[in-house]
XYZ file of C-alpha atoms in Angstrom:
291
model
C 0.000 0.000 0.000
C 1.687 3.183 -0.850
C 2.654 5.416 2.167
C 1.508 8.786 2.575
C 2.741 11.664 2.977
C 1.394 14.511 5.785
C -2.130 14.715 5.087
C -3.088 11.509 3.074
C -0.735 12.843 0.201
C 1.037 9.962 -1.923
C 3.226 10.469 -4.716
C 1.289 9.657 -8.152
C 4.515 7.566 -9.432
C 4.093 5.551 -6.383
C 0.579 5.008 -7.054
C 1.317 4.031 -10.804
C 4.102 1.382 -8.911
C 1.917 -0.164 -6.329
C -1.683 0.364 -7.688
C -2.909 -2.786 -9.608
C -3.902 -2.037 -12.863
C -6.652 -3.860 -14.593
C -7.991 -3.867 -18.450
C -11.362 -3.582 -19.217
C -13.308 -5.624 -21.920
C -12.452 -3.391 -24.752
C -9.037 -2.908 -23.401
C -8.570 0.271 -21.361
C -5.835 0.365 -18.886
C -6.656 1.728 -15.710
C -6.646 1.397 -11.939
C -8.795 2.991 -8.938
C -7.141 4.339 -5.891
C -8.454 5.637 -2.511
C -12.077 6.905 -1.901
C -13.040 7.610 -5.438
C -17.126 7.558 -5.211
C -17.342 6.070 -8.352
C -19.900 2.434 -8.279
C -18.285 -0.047 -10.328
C -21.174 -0.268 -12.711
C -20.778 3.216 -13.490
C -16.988 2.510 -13.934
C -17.449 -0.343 -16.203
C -19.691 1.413 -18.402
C -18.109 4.605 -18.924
C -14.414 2.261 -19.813
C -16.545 -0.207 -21.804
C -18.249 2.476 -24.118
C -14.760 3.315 -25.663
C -14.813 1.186 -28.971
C -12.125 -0.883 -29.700
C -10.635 1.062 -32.768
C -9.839 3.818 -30.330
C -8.414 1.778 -27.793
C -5.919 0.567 -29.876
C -4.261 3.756 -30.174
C -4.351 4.057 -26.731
C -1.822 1.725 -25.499
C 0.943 3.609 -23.795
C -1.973 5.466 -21.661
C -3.288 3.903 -17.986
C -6.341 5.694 -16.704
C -5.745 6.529 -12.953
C -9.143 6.865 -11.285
C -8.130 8.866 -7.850
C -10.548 11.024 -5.497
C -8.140 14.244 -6.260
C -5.203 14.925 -8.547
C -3.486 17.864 -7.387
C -1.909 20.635 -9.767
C 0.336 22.323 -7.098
C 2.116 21.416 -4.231
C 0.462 21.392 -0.971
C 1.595 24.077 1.715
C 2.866 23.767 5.286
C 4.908 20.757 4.453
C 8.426 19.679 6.177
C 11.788 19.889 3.977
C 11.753 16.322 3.121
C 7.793 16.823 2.266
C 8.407 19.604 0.110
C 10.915 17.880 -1.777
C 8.232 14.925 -2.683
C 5.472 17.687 -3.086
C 6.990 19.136 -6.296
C 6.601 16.043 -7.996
C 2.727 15.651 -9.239
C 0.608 14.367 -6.350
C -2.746 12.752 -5.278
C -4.866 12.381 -2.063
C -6.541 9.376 -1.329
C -9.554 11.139 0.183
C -11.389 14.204 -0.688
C -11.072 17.391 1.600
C -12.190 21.012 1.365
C -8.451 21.850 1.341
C -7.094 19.393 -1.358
C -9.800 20.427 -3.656
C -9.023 24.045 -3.611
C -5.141 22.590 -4.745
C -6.866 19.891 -7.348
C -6.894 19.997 -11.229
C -9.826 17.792 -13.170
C -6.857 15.374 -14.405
C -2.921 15.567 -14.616
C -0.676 13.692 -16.939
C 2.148 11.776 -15.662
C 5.009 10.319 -16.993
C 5.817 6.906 -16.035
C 8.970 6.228 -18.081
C 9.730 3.229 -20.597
C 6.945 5.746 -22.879
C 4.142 4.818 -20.739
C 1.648 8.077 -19.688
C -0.412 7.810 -16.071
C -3.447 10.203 -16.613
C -4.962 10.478 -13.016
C -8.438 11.801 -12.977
C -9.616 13.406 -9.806
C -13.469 12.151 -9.744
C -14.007 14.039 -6.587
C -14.008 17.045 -8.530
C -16.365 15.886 -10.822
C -20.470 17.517 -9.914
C -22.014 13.765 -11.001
C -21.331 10.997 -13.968
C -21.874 13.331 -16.656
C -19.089 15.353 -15.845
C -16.803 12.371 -15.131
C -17.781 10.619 -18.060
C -16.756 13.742 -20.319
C -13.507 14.299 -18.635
C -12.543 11.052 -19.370
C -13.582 11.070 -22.967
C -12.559 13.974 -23.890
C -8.925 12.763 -22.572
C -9.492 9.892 -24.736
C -10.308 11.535 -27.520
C -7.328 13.858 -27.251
C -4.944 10.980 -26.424
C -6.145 9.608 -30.179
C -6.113 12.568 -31.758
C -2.418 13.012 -31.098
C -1.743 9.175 -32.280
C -3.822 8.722 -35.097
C -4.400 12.358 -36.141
C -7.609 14.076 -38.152
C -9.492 11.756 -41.274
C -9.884 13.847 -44.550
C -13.606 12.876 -44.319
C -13.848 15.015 -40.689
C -11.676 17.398 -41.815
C -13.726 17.977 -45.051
C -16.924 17.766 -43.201
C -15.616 20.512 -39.986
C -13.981 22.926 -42.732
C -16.892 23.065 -44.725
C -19.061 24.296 -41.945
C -16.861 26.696 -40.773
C -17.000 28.158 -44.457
C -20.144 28.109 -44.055
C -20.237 30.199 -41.001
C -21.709 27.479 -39.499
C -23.207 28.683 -35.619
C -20.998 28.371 -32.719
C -18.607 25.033 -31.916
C -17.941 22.649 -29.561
C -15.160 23.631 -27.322
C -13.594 26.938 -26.564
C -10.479 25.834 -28.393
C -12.075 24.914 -31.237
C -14.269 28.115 -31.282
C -11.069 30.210 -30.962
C -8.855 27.792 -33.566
C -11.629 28.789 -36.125
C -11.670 32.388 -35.667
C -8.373 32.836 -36.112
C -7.583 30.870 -39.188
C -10.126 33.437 -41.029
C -8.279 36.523 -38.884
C -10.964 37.263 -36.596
C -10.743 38.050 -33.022
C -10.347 34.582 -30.634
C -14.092 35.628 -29.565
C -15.161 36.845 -32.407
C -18.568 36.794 -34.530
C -18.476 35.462 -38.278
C -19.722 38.529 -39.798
C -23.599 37.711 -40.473
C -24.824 38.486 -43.896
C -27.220 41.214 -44.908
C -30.378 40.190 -46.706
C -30.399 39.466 -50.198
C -32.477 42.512 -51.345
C -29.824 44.607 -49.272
C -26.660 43.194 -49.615
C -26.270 44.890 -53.004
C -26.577 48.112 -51.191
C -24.493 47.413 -48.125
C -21.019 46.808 -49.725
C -18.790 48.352 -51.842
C -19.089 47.862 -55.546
C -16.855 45.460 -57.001
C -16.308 43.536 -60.452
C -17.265 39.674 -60.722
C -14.287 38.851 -61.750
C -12.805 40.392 -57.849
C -15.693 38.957 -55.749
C -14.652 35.636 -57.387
C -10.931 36.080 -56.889
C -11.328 37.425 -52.874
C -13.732 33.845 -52.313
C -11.455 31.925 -53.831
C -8.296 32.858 -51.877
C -9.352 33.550 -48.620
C -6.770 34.610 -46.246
C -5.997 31.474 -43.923
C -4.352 30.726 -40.999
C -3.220 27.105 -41.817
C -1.715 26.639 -38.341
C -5.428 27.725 -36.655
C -7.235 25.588 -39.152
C -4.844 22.498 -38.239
C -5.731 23.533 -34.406
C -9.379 23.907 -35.097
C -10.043 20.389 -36.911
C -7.793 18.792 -34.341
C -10.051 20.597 -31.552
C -13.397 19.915 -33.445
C -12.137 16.023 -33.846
C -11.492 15.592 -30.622
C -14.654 17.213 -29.400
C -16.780 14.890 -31.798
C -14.988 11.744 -30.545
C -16.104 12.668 -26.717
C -19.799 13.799 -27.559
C -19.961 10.685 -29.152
C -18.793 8.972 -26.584
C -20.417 10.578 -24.308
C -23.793 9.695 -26.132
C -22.784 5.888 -26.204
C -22.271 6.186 -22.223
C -25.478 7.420 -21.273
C -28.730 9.719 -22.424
C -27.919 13.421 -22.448
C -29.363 17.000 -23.723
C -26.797 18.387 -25.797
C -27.607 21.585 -24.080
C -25.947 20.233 -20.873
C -22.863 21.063 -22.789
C -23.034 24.867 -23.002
C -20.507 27.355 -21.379
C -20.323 30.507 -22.023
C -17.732 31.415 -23.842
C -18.539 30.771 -26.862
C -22.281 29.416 -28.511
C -22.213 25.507 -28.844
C -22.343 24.296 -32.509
C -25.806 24.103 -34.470
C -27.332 20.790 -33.835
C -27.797 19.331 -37.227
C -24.158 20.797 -38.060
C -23.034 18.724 -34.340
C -25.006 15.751 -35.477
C -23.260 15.062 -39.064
C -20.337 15.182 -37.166
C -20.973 12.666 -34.389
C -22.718 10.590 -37.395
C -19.443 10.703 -39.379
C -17.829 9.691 -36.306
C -20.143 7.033 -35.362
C -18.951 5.503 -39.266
C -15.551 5.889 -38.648
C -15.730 4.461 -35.123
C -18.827 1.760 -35.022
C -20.220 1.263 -31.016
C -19.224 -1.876 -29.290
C -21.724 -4.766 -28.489
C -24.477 -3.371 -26.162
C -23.679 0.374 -26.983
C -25.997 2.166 -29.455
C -25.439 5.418 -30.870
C -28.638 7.614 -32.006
C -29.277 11.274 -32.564
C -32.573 12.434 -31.145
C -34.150 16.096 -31.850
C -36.652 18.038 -29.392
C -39.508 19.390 -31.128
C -39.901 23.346 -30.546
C -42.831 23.837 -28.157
């Protein structure tokens, strides 16, 4: 059992050592420690809903399931303390003072190219919110192996041309802003009327208004940022929706506006395709009527 340090504080590479880690049906790596909250059923489902075409390229990552991952060191510590406390930490129980130090997940390097990503599901308001932190890690973790499919990248890019409404994370927002040279926050401009539009802008030839469309000015490092934001984003609503029944709206923040939903569902469609649910997970889009 790893020993603690002053406070029920232990050392995150010492729970990687002496944790056992287990693999889930699929294939996910991961391992609980201390008083995490989190039923087994719940566990199970959440790791289970991951389908195996991800997983693969998920190899070198464990999932560490702890009650609180902390981002800083702790204060009031002893020399010998302090010295442990700069290396990444987690507490085995939850306390009003650990949270204030805890981050929603930390990555850890565990040598031989093996990744530790402990997830503090203390901080987490109820299984929604744990289930999309650990997607959306997922999804990341995949992204950066496998990278963006044209057919996604088509799809996202052609929206955003589109001026498509809103996104689905505030890095993907942002990422698609700047690659057409607006502000981070910014507003696609919205178009005047048809009758209008004539009258609202400057005269040009046909010949111009055909060159200036076809060359727009882009950003091609945003746009890589933005489909590799938008792709990520897709994976975990998707997974998400394979996990348990949701209202897209649960996702809003607000920063930015979330994506239209018939733009958000050909994506997670497109997704569902590329990535097919494993046995006893379905996958369905499902729109509210206006009252």
């Amino acid at each position: 059992m790893a020993d603690s340090l002053p406070g029920g504080l232990v050392l995150a590479t010492q729970v990687a050592r002496e944790t056992e880690v287990r693999r889930s049906s699929n294939g996910v790596h991961f391992a609980t420690f201390g008083e995490t909250g989190v039923a087994d059923l719940d566990l199970d489902r959440m790791l289970e809903a991951v389908p195996t075409t991800i997983v693969s390229a998920l190899k070198a990552n464990t999932y560490y399931f702890v009650p609180l991952a902390l981002r800083e060191p702790a204060q009031d510590l002893d020399a010998a303390s302090q010295r442990k406390a700069d290396q990444p930490m987690v507490a085995r129980s939850y306390t009003e003072e650990f949270s204030d130090a805890a981050i929603c997940h930390r990555n850890v390097e565990l040598g031989h190219g093996n990744r530790g990503i402990f997830i503090s599901t203390r901080l987490m308001g109820d299984r929604f919110a744990l289930c999309f932190e650990f997607f959306i890690n997922v999804a990341h973790a995949f992204v950066d192996e496998a990278g963006v499919p044209a057919s996604f990248a088509d799809l996202a890019w052609q929206q955003a041309v589109a001026n498509v409404r809103g996104e689905t994370s505030l890095d993907a927002w942002e990422s698609r802003n700047l690659a057409f040279g607006r502000p981070a926050n910014g507003e696609p401009e919205a178009q005047a009327p048809r009758r209008n539009r004539a009258a609202s802008q400057p005269q040009r030839s046909f010949a111009a208004t055909l060159s200036a469309a076809a060359n727009p000015a882009i950003d091609e490092r945003e746009k890589t940022l933005f489909l590799e934001a938008g792709f990520s984003d897709a994976i975990a609503i998707y997974l998400l929706s394979l996990a348990m029944d949701f209202d897209y709206g649960e996702l809003r923040e607000r920063e930015y506006p979330l994506l239209a939903p018939a733009a958000l569902a050909a994506r997670l469609k497109l997704v569902a395709e590329l990535f097919p649910p494993n046995a006893g997970y379905e996958f369905a889009v499902k729109y509210r009527r206006r009252a």
